[in-house]
Amino acid sequence: MDIERLLAELTEEQRRPVLEGDGPVLVIAGAGTGKTRVLTHRIAYLLARGVPQHRILALTFTNKAADEMRERMAQLLGWRPDHLFLGTFHSFAAQVLRREATLLGYSPSFTIYDRDDQKQVVRKILTEAEREERTPNAWVHWISLWKTGRRAPEPREARLLERYQQALREANAMDFDDLLLNLRRLLADFPEVRRQYAERYQYILVDEYQDTNRIQFEILTLLSEVHRNLFVVGDEDQAIYGFRGADLRNVLDFQRTFPGARVFRLQENFRSTGVILQAASAVVAHNTQRLGKTLWTRRDQGKPLAVYHFGDEMDEALGLANLILDSERPFSDYVILFRTNFQSRPFEEVFTRHGIPHQVVGTLRFYERKEIKDVLAYLKLAVNPRDREAFYRAVNTPPRGIGPQTLQKLEALAAETGLTLPEAADHLLEDLRGRTRRGLEAFLHLLARIQARAFSALEALKAVLEATHYLEYLRRTYPDAQGESRVDNVTVLVNSLEARTEEEGPVPLVQYITEVNLRTDVDDWSGSENAVTLMTVHTAKGLEFPVVIISGLEEGIFPHRSAFYDPDELEEERRLFHVALTRAQEEVILTHVDRRSLRRAEFLRPSRFLKELPPETLQEPSPPWWEEETGEAVPASETLALEQAFRPGDRVRHAWFGVGKILRVYDGKAEVLFRTGKKTLSLKYADLRKLD
C-alpha cells in the first residue's frame, strides 16, 4: 500500500496522530473535525506497516458508526478488511462471551435480553412478590444503576436484583449491562483468557472515548496492559451520556492514567459555518471540565442564528411548519431537535395536518415492534431453548389453544426436572388431547424445523412465517391500515435479510439474533427520504444536517430542570446544547415559548443558553430576553457576594418553581418557600431573580 497516497487527503493536523508510533494516544477531536477519517486512516496505516488484520480491535458506540467506518475502509483500501474486529463494545463483548461463556456458567447460545424482555422478567417477579411501589420500567432503570455501581441497592431492592439475576441465569440470558460486566469479569478473573485476548489484539482503537463508562475503561485497561497500544478519539465537549454512566474522567485523566501518552487536537471543522462554530464555542466555554480547543473553519461566516419566540408549543409547531413550507429547501434538509421525546407530539400533529412529510427517529425501535418481536421470539427460542420470555411469546402467537392450565403444568414440570420449557412440553404431550395437543405438537415441530435451518437466518425466518401463516394472522387481527403497516414491517425484515444474504451468503442464526438485539433505529436510519427529521439531541449525536432547528430553549426544558441543582449535570446540559449546534452545516434556528403543557400549563423563561450566545452571532443583536421584566439578574460570582445579595424575606422568582420567599441563606445556598413547598437551592446555579 502506498503510504503517501494514503496520507494525501489528510490535513497536517490529521496526519500527525495517524503516523504516531506505538503506545497510548489521545486525539481530542472537536465536532466535525474528521475523527472518522483519522480512525480509518490510522487502521489503514497499521495495515500498511504490516500489522495483521486480526491483531486490530476497533470499538465504536453505534452500529451506524461501525458501518460507516467499514465503508470508508473499503473505499480507502480498495478491498474489505474482513478479519479485523470493527464494531460496538457490546457486540465485541457478545462475540467473546459466545466463545468463553462456559467459564462463567452460561451456554454459548445465551440470549441477549432487551429492555422489553427485562420488563417482562421484572413484571413476573413483582407479581409474585406483590410489590407495586414502582413500575417495571422504573425497576429496570434502577437495576441498571445497581449493576453498574452508580447506586447501592437497599436490602429489599437487593433481594429483587438477586431474583432478577437468577431469572436471567435460568433463562441462559444476559441483559446489555451483563455483556460488559461479564466481559470484565472474564478478563479480570481468568488471567490466561486475558493474556490470550491481550496478545491477539495488539492495537486497540476507540471511537467516542468520552462516552466510555468505568466498566468499559477497565476492559480497555485489561486488554492493553501488555502492549499499551491504545489509540482513543474523543471530545470532552461532546460528553452527553453521564446519565448512562459515561465517565468524563476517562478523557480528562487519560495522561495521568496512561503515563507517556501523547495528545493531539483536531480543531479544523469541515462541517459548519464560522458563525455556528463561534456560537457553539462561546457557549461551551462556560464549562470548567474541559481540556480546551478552538474550533475553526475555512468556510465562510454564514448566516447568523435565528431566534423565534412563540406563545406555546402549538404556535411553535405551526410557525415552524410555515417556515419550512415557505422555504425552497427540500424537507430532508431540516431536522428538529428537542431535549425530551414528549416534545415531538405537537410537530407530528401539525405536520400531519399540513401534509409535511416527517419521520420520528429514536423512539420505538424497529426491533421492538410487536410483530417483529413475535417472529424473532421463534428464532431466539430455537437458539436458546431456556429463553422463557421467547417461549411464552411464541407458544400462542398465533393462538394454538394452549391455555393457562397447560402452561402452568409446563412451568411446574420444568421447575421440578430442570428441563427447558420445550423439553417439558415434549414430555407432557402424552397427557394432552385435542386442539391443545395438536397445537403444542405443531409448535415443537416448527422449533425443530428452525433449528435444522440454523445455518441460515433467512431460511429459519421463512420457516416461521410459512408454518404460522403469521402475515395472514396480522391481517385478521388488525383488519385496517394498522394491519397492513404491521405486515409491511415484517416484509421489511425479510427483505433486508434477503438482501444481506445475497451479498454475504447465509447468515448463521445465532449471529443474526445477536446483531438484531444490538441494533437501534438510528443504526438503520439513512436520512434518504425527503422528510423532516424529528429526534432528540442525544439521538442526533454523530449526525449532520443543512438546517438544524433546536426547539424548547426554556429553563426547565433545555437545560432540563433535573440539572438545576448539580453543577456537573448543568455542564452536561451545556455540552448537549453544543452538540445540537454543531449538527448544523449551514443554518441554525432556535425557538422558545412562553408556556408549555407539561403536567399543567407552565410559564417558562428563555433558556440561559440563549444568553450565553454572543450577540454578534444572532440575527437580532439585542434580543428581548436580555431585558429582565422581573428585576435585575444577580451575577453568579463569589459565594460571599451572592449571599450578600439575598436576605431572608426577599421575594424571588425561579425559572421552574415560580415566585417564592427566601427563608434563610447559608453556605452559598438559599432555602426558599414556593407554592409547591420548600426548596434548598444553590445560589450560584439556581439563577434566582429578585423581585422589587
XYZ file of C-alpha atoms in Angstrom, residues 21-677:
657
model
C 4.113 5.292 16.815
C 3.078 2.725 19.400
C 1.849 3.459 22.907
C -1.150 5.334 24.320
C -2.539 8.174 22.190
C -5.434 10.570 22.875
C -6.880 12.500 19.947
C -9.129 15.348 21.111
C -11.429 15.696 18.108
C -13.856 18.617 18.086
C -17.198 18.334 16.324
C -16.884 17.966 12.545
C -13.081 17.773 12.542
C -12.786 14.425 10.763
C -12.334 11.930 13.601
C -13.749 9.067 11.492
C -11.245 9.894 8.751
C -8.407 9.814 11.291
C -9.535 6.473 12.723
C -9.928 4.781 9.325
C -6.596 6.141 8.095
C -4.898 5.043 11.325
C -6.178 1.483 10.735
C -5.064 1.629 7.089
C -1.648 2.898 8.209
C -1.279 -0.006 10.649
C -2.141 -2.444 7.842
C 0.398 -0.717 5.590
C 3.017 -1.204 8.322
C 2.348 -4.930 8.129
C 0.110 -5.351 11.177
C -2.132 -8.409 10.518
C -5.857 -7.626 10.388
C -6.757 -9.963 13.233
C -4.391 -8.036 15.550
C -6.565 -4.897 15.330
C -9.586 -4.188 17.535
C -11.637 -1.070 16.674
C -14.513 -0.210 19.008
C -17.381 2.228 18.434
C -20.623 3.093 20.213
C -23.139 2.604 17.399
C -23.509 0.099 14.609
C -24.105 3.035 12.273
C -20.646 4.421 13.065
C -19.110 0.969 12.571
C -20.912 0.527 9.224
C -19.689 3.943 8.067
C -16.107 3.118 9.042
C -16.289 -0.210 7.193
C -17.450 1.529 4.003
C -14.715 4.156 4.281
C -12.103 1.458 4.855
C -13.224 -0.393 1.727
C -13.055 2.801 -0.366
C -9.691 3.765 1.075
C -8.044 0.365 0.613
C -9.865 -0.848 -2.481
C -10.714 -4.074 -0.619
C -12.620 -5.056 2.537
C -10.580 -5.866 5.654
C -12.979 -8.509 6.986
C -10.618 -10.098 9.511
C -10.245 -7.184 11.931
C -12.910 -6.540 14.528
C -14.769 -3.287 13.919
C -17.949 -2.891 15.959
C -19.544 -1.773 19.204
C -18.365 -2.588 22.717
C -21.477 -4.706 23.228
C -21.059 -6.670 20.013
C -17.399 -7.338 20.881
C -18.438 -8.490 24.351
C -21.102 -10.768 22.849
C -18.578 -12.274 20.430
C -16.026 -13.018 23.157
C -18.662 -14.368 25.547
C -20.075 -16.699 22.887
C -16.626 -18.317 22.852
C -15.947 -18.267 26.589
C -19.453 -18.444 28.134
C -18.931 -21.828 29.796
C -16.209 -20.334 32.021
C -18.903 -18.094 33.536
C -21.576 -20.777 33.767
C -23.518 -19.836 30.620
C -24.181 -21.754 27.440
C -22.690 -20.186 24.271
C -26.258 -19.924 22.905
C -27.282 -17.379 25.565
C -29.980 -14.848 24.670
C -29.473 -11.088 24.944
C -32.481 -9.513 26.665
C -33.584 -6.073 25.516
C -35.478 -3.612 27.715
C -38.865 -5.128 26.882
C -37.638 -8.603 27.847
C -36.250 -7.175 31.088
C -39.606 -5.597 31.910
C -41.366 -8.923 31.405
C -38.989 -10.606 33.846
C -39.421 -7.819 36.404
C -43.218 -7.824 35.990
C -43.337 -11.533 36.861
C -41.110 -11.039 39.921
C -43.191 -8.087 41.135
C -46.418 -10.060 40.695
C -45.061 -12.947 42.735
C -43.755 -10.562 45.417
C -46.963 -8.447 45.356
C -44.934 -5.249 45.053
C -46.319 -2.256 43.191
C -44.382 0.736 44.528
C -42.570 1.175 41.194
C -43.398 0.345 37.598
C -41.417 -2.398 35.793
C -39.897 0.350 33.652
C -38.608 2.154 36.755
C -37.269 -1.086 38.242
C -35.344 -1.839 35.034
C -33.755 1.618 35.264
C -32.771 1.082 38.912
C -31.421 -2.405 38.173
C -29.018 -0.885 35.642
C -27.888 1.696 38.230
C -27.243 -1.036 40.808
C -25.425 -3.379 38.440
C -23.089 -0.698 37.131
C -22.267 0.611 40.598
C -23.940 4.004 40.202
C -26.224 3.374 43.162
C -26.192 0.848 46.017
C -29.447 -1.113 46.436
C -31.273 -1.177 49.752
C -31.816 -4.648 51.309
C -35.288 -5.153 49.769
C -34.029 -3.890 46.431
C -31.013 -6.203 46.637
C -33.357 -9.191 47.003
C -35.232 -8.159 43.868
C -31.953 -7.724 41.988
C -30.858 -11.184 43.143
C -34.126 -12.729 41.905
C -33.811 -10.850 38.629
C -30.296 -12.164 38.032
C -31.405 -15.671 38.980
C -34.249 -15.489 36.440
C -31.806 -14.441 33.720
C -29.408 -17.228 34.689
C -32.203 -19.808 34.491
C -33.110 -18.464 31.043
C -29.445 -18.541 29.929
C -29.818 -14.839 29.199
C -27.840 -11.633 29.669
C -29.023 -8.049 29.506
C -26.903 -5.270 27.979
C -25.201 -4.463 31.279
C -24.337 -8.148 31.750
C -22.468 -8.219 28.436
C -19.941 -5.659 29.681
C -19.902 -6.853 33.295
C -19.297 -10.460 32.245
C -16.564 -9.472 29.792
C -14.782 -7.512 32.540
C -15.196 -10.469 34.910
C -13.828 -12.854 32.298
C -10.736 -10.710 31.695
C -10.160 -9.958 35.384
C -10.749 -13.441 36.835
C -9.154 -15.619 34.144
C -5.545 -14.457 33.533
C -4.976 -16.988 30.726
C -8.024 -15.712 28.848
C -6.944 -12.102 29.403
C -3.468 -12.878 28.113
C -4.915 -14.642 25.072
C -7.028 -11.632 24.027
C -4.413 -9.033 25.016
C -1.840 -10.788 22.834
C -4.294 -11.234 19.983
C -5.420 -7.593 19.841
C -2.114 -5.743 19.747
C -3.671 -2.476 18.565
C -6.863 -1.133 20.124
C -8.666 1.897 18.713
C -11.692 3.523 20.354
C -14.172 5.988 18.865
C -16.148 8.461 21.059
C -13.918 7.713 24.043
C -15.675 10.377 26.131
C -18.748 8.099 26.183
C -16.983 5.181 27.895
C -18.054 4.216 31.410
C -15.805 2.798 34.128
C -16.534 -0.800 33.126
C -15.511 -0.140 29.511
C -12.445 1.741 30.768
C -11.433 -1.275 32.867
C -11.960 -3.618 29.894
C -9.687 -1.433 27.757
C -7.078 -1.263 30.521
C -7.039 -5.058 30.889
C -6.806 -5.647 27.133
C -3.996 -3.126 26.630
C -1.899 -3.983 29.689
C 0.682 -5.963 27.666
C 1.346 -3.647 24.701
C -0.247 -0.292 25.807
C -1.202 0.387 22.176
C -4.414 2.233 22.968
C -5.453 4.871 20.423
C -8.573 6.765 21.518
C -10.507 9.576 19.871
C -12.878 11.712 21.905
C -14.156 15.171 22.727
C -14.913 16.251 26.268
C -17.228 18.946 24.853
C -19.455 16.213 23.405
C -19.714 14.108 26.578
C -23.506 13.868 26.922
C -24.133 10.399 28.360
C -23.404 10.873 32.043
C -26.922 9.655 32.807
C -25.941 6.303 31.270
C -22.782 6.091 33.351
C -20.283 7.628 30.901
C -17.355 8.958 32.917
C -15.749 12.175 31.681
C -12.677 11.421 33.828
C -11.679 8.768 31.295
C -10.784 11.608 28.896
C -9.710 14.281 31.362
C -7.348 11.908 33.230
C -6.026 9.985 30.197
C -2.453 11.226 30.501
C -2.396 10.527 34.236
C -3.863 7.030 33.728
C -1.525 6.153 30.845
C 1.859 7.783 31.582
C 3.724 8.862 28.483
C 0.527 9.253 26.451
C 0.680 11.695 23.528
C -2.197 14.122 22.986
C -3.250 15.582 19.628
C -6.003 18.090 18.884
C -8.238 18.193 15.807
C -9.635 21.729 15.620
C -10.366 22.441 11.945
C -14.093 21.920 11.421
C -15.254 20.803 7.958
C -19.000 20.819 8.676
C -20.286 24.150 9.916
C -20.065 27.820 9.007
C -17.962 30.241 11.009
C -20.850 31.819 12.885
C -22.180 28.439 14.023
C -18.765 27.466 15.379
C -18.386 30.855 17.083
C -21.733 30.403 18.837
C -21.106 26.779 19.831
C -17.607 27.527 21.132
C -18.776 30.533 23.149
C -21.470 28.533 24.932
C -19.325 25.535 25.871
C -16.540 27.867 27.084
C -18.733 28.472 30.159
C -17.900 24.915 31.299
C -14.989 24.201 33.631
C -14.438 20.486 32.882
C -12.537 20.894 29.632
C -9.162 20.115 28.107
C -9.747 23.014 25.746
C -9.715 23.554 21.996
C -10.538 26.269 19.469
C -12.696 25.177 16.546
C -12.144 27.000 13.250
C -13.150 26.562 9.624
C -12.107 27.611 6.144
C -15.810 28.022 5.258
C -17.420 31.459 5.117
C -19.060 33.071 8.130
C -22.593 32.136 7.005
C -25.996 33.266 8.218
C -26.467 34.368 11.833
C -28.521 32.151 14.116
C -32.257 32.931 14.024
C -34.255 33.033 17.264
C -38.058 32.626 17.209
C -40.342 33.329 20.152
C -43.803 31.667 20.322
C -46.714 31.663 22.735
C -46.952 27.897 23.252
C -45.883 24.580 21.723
C -48.702 24.507 19.141
C -47.772 28.017 17.960
C -44.179 26.811 17.785
C -45.084 23.793 15.639
C -47.319 25.856 13.350
C -44.728 28.621 12.986
C -42.003 26.143 12.039
C -44.365 24.326 9.663
C -44.979 27.607 7.817
C -41.263 28.392 7.784
C -40.477 25.002 6.240
C -43.317 25.206 3.706
C -42.243 28.704 2.618
C -38.660 27.571 2.137
C -37.304 26.372 -1.178
C -35.247 23.734 0.572
C -36.189 20.040 0.404
C -37.824 18.690 3.564
C -34.832 16.419 4.180
C -32.617 19.464 4.806
C -34.396 20.051 8.126
C -34.022 18.362 11.479
C -35.937 19.440 14.575
C -34.032 18.612 17.740
C -35.563 18.578 21.205
C -34.394 17.735 24.704
C -37.060 15.113 25.521
C -39.272 12.831 23.437
C -42.602 14.338 24.547
C -41.784 17.494 22.563
C -42.328 15.698 19.244
C -46.129 15.395 19.647
C -47.153 18.941 18.531
C -44.863 18.715 15.498
C -46.302 15.351 14.491
C -49.866 16.683 14.784
C -49.256 19.930 12.901
C -47.025 18.395 10.213
C -49.583 15.670 9.529
C -52.362 18.265 9.231
C -50.313 20.360 6.790
C -49.027 17.470 4.705
C -45.377 17.875 5.697
C -43.611 14.504 5.420
C -41.729 13.721 8.607
C -40.125 10.859 10.473
C -39.509 10.462 14.194
C -36.201 8.707 14.839
C -35.111 7.021 18.035
C -38.450 6.438 19.772
C -39.819 2.933 19.218
C -37.065 0.787 17.759
C -37.931 -1.250 14.687
C -36.941 -4.419 16.533
C -39.177 -3.506 19.494
C -42.370 -3.535 17.427
C -44.761 -6.299 18.488
C -44.882 -8.056 15.125
C -41.081 -8.108 14.842
C -40.631 -9.404 18.392
C -43.254 -12.100 17.701
C -41.387 -13.664 14.773
C -37.982 -13.165 16.363
C -39.186 -14.986 19.507
C -39.278 -18.238 17.496
C -35.722 -17.695 16.308
C -34.464 -16.813 19.800
C -36.101 -19.903 21.293
C -34.596 -22.142 18.620
C -31.136 -20.789 19.505
C -31.670 -20.814 23.285
C -34.410 -23.231 24.469
C -34.040 -21.859 28.021
C -35.309 -18.425 26.953
C -38.574 -18.314 28.923
C -39.683 -14.937 27.584
C -39.281 -16.119 23.992
C -41.193 -19.342 24.766
C -44.198 -17.564 26.270
C -44.267 -15.031 23.443
C -44.116 -17.636 20.679
C -46.134 -20.565 22.026
C -49.532 -18.939 21.460
C -48.751 -16.486 18.670
C -50.802 -17.110 16.580
C -53.200 -18.797 19.077
C -52.841 -22.588 19.297
C -55.337 -23.381 22.045
C -52.660 -23.793 24.710
C -54.378 -22.443 27.804
C -53.151 -21.191 31.193
C -53.557 -24.590 32.881
C -51.340 -26.301 30.324
C -48.727 -23.566 30.673
C -48.809 -23.916 34.469
C -48.197 -27.670 34.122
C -45.285 -26.958 31.787
C -43.840 -24.458 34.244
C -44.140 -26.882 37.172
C -42.590 -29.787 35.228
C -39.678 -27.623 34.036
C -39.040 -26.346 37.586
C -39.191 -29.858 39.052
C -36.994 -31.584 36.484
C -34.670 -28.819 35.265
C -35.923 -29.339 31.714
C -36.320 -26.466 29.299
C -39.918 -25.456 28.575
C -39.826 -27.046 25.064
C -38.472 -30.272 26.629
C -41.188 -30.169 29.284
C -43.774 -29.662 26.540
C -42.499 -32.775 24.735
C -42.819 -34.837 27.954
C -46.320 -33.513 28.589
C -47.694 -34.326 25.138
C -48.905 -37.824 26.069
C -51.133 -36.322 28.787
C -52.831 -33.881 26.391
C -55.717 -34.289 23.962
C -57.492 -32.459 21.147
C -56.566 -28.969 19.992
C -54.092 -28.397 22.825
C -52.059 -31.461 21.870
C -52.162 -30.660 18.149
C -51.137 -27.055 18.813
C -48.222 -27.995 21.042
C -47.048 -30.718 18.621
C -47.093 -28.229 15.738
C -45.157 -25.719 17.829
C -42.422 -28.221 18.754
C -42.223 -29.440 15.169
C -41.703 -25.842 13.998
C -38.901 -25.307 16.544
C -37.175 -28.412 15.190
C -37.514 -27.073 11.627
C -35.977 -23.751 12.659
C -33.090 -25.469 14.433
C -32.460 -27.562 11.314
C -32.152 -24.295 9.356
C -29.853 -22.565 11.878
C -27.160 -22.286 9.185
C -29.301 -19.559 7.549
C -31.309 -16.960 9.438
C -33.268 -16.246 6.247
C -34.359 -19.863 5.866
C -35.285 -20.031 9.551
C -37.339 -16.835 9.300
C -39.175 -18.092 6.221
C -39.949 -21.345 8.025
C -41.632 -19.378 10.836
C -43.754 -17.274 8.500
C -44.794 -20.242 6.352
C -45.702 -22.555 9.243
C -47.587 -19.935 11.297
C -49.229 -18.030 8.408
C -48.245 -15.036 10.502
C -48.935 -12.376 7.857
C -52.493 -13.677 7.416
C -52.842 -13.675 11.207
C -51.864 -9.987 11.298
C -54.431 -9.116 8.628
C -57.166 -10.987 10.527
C -56.248 -9.469 13.880
C -55.837 -5.896 12.606
C -58.284 -5.553 9.678
C -57.377 -1.934 8.910
C -54.399 0.164 7.886
C -52.612 -0.856 11.095
C -52.638 -4.472 9.948
C -51.038 -3.610 6.614
C -48.464 -1.459 8.391
C -47.524 -4.424 10.578
C -47.342 -6.693 7.549
C -45.076 -4.132 5.869
C -42.735 -4.179 8.882
C -42.362 -7.964 8.733
C -41.823 -7.728 4.967
C -39.057 -5.167 5.540
C -37.420 -7.604 7.978
C -37.480 -10.389 5.380
C -36.346 -8.165 2.506
C -33.400 -6.751 4.451
C -32.241 -10.248 5.382
C -32.672 -11.422 1.777
C -30.547 -8.525 0.506
C -27.855 -9.255 3.063
C -27.857 -12.971 2.255
C -27.457 -12.222 -1.459
C -24.451 -10.030 -0.682
C -22.732 -12.058 2.069
C -24.139 -15.561 1.796
C -26.179 -17.310 4.536
C -26.048 -15.517 7.910
C -25.928 -18.028 10.816
C -28.995 -17.779 13.027
C -27.064 -17.207 16.275
C -25.098 -14.360 14.658
C -28.274 -12.752 13.330
C -30.069 -12.926 16.691
C -27.063 -11.337 18.399
C -26.942 -8.498 15.883
C -30.636 -7.583 15.915
C -30.590 -7.363 19.708
C -27.807 -4.794 19.499
C -29.203 -2.566 16.729
C -31.118 0.689 17.166
C -33.351 2.766 14.905
C -30.515 5.234 14.368
C -28.311 2.395 13.098
C -30.825 1.697 10.333
C -31.779 5.311 9.601
C -30.337 6.592 6.327
C -31.954 10.032 6.000
C -32.634 9.281 2.335
C -36.351 10.120 2.492
C -37.449 13.642 1.590
C -38.899 14.245 5.038
C -38.284 16.480 8.044
C -36.474 14.522 10.751
C -37.599 14.760 14.379
C -35.267 13.464 17.079
C -33.775 14.179 20.472
C -30.363 15.818 20.668
C -28.954 12.626 22.190
C -30.156 10.645 19.161
C -28.632 13.177 16.758
C -25.099 12.686 18.111
C -22.791 11.955 15.178
C -25.234 13.171 12.509
C -25.321 16.377 10.457
C -27.980 18.377 8.608
C -28.053 21.535 6.473
C -30.591 23.217 8.781
C -30.885 22.448 12.489
C -33.895 23.689 14.465
C -33.432 23.445 18.241
C -36.821 23.528 19.920
C -37.771 24.238 23.521
C -34.983 26.533 24.706
C -36.628 27.328 28.019
C -35.426 26.988 31.583
C -36.554 23.593 32.860
C -36.757 22.126 29.365
C -33.287 22.844 27.974
C -31.443 22.888 30.326
C -33.580 20.222 31.927
C -34.871 21.012 35.401
C -33.018 17.987 36.836
C -29.734 19.845 36.244
C -30.648 22.922 38.286
C -29.071 21.614 41.499
C -25.962 19.878 40.190
C -23.102 21.825 38.541
C -21.853 18.689 36.736
C -25.287 17.991 35.263
C -25.652 21.605 34.180
C -22.321 21.363 32.361
C -23.567 18.223 30.617
C -26.711 20.098 29.528
C -24.468 22.816 28.094
C -22.426 20.180 26.240
C -25.698 18.820 24.896
C -26.566 22.261 23.508
C -23.070 22.441 21.990
C -23.703 19.077 20.281
C -27.061 20.336 18.965
C -25.488 23.471 17.451
C -22.646 21.553 15.813
C -25.003 19.219 13.957
C -25.710 22.160 11.615
C -23.904 22.676 8.334
C -25.478 25.936 7.137
C -28.238 27.327 9.342
C -29.431 27.189 12.961
C -32.913 28.174 14.149
C -33.592 28.416 17.893
C -37.078 28.520 19.425
C -38.537 29.231 22.849
C -42.110 29.606 24.108
C -43.844 31.416 26.955
C -45.765 28.385 28.190
C -45.712 24.664 27.568
C -48.185 21.981 28.625
C -46.349 19.653 30.961
C -48.163 18.228 33.965
C -50.038 21.521 33.710
C -49.543 24.673 31.665
C -46.159 26.024 32.779
C -44.973 29.601 32.182
C -41.302 29.449 31.280
C -38.361 31.808 30.926
C -35.989 31.628 27.966
C -33.029 29.275 28.441
C -29.844 30.647 29.992
C -28.037 29.177 26.959
C -29.610 31.849 24.754
C -27.942 34.487 26.901
C -24.570 32.760 26.542
C -24.632 33.176 22.748
C -22.525 36.134 21.532
C -24.888 38.894 20.289
C -22.963 39.170 17.026
C -23.874 35.561 16.137
C -27.614 36.322 16.254
C -29.920 37.972 13.747
C -31.150 40.344 16.463
C -28.205 41.988 18.285
C -30.322 42.852 21.367
C -32.794 40.010 21.896
C -35.767 40.736 24.149
C -34.750 38.153 26.773
C -31.921 40.411 27.928
C -34.464 42.825 29.322
C -35.443 41.218 32.607
C -39.028 42.113 33.482
C -38.704 40.522 36.921
C -35.772 42.559 38.157
C -32.027 42.705 37.841
C -30.089 39.443 37.420
C -27.759 38.616 40.289
C -24.292 37.784 38.901
C -23.005 34.271 39.593
C -19.732 35.419 41.196
C -18.203 34.701 44.568
C -20.259 32.874 47.216
C -19.960 35.751 49.674
C -21.222 38.294 47.151
C -24.160 36.057 46.326
C -25.086 35.599 49.966
C -24.941 39.342 50.482
C -27.251 39.877 47.512
C -30.093 37.895 49.147
C -31.720 38.275 52.532
C -34.443 36.338 54.380
C -37.803 37.763 53.378
C -36.722 38.659 49.805
C -39.231 37.737 47.110
C -37.560 35.888 44.233
C -38.500 34.180 41.001
C -37.161 30.780 39.915
C -37.445 29.574 36.318
C -39.183 26.338 37.306
C -40.780 26.848 40.735
C -42.051 30.398 40.142
C -42.296 33.097 42.830
C -41.147 32.352 46.370
C -39.858 33.892 49.596
C -36.345 33.334 50.981
C -36.404 31.797 54.457
C -32.648 31.666 55.098
C -29.282 31.984 53.358
C -26.255 29.846 54.306
C -23.140 28.212 52.759
C -23.892 29.556 49.294
C -27.444 28.183 49.422
C -30.903 29.607 49.930
C -33.913 27.927 51.481
C -36.944 29.249 49.596
C -40.659 28.743 50.231
C -42.578 28.284 46.968
C -46.222 27.399 46.447
C -45.092 23.812 45.840
C -43.141 23.685 49.118
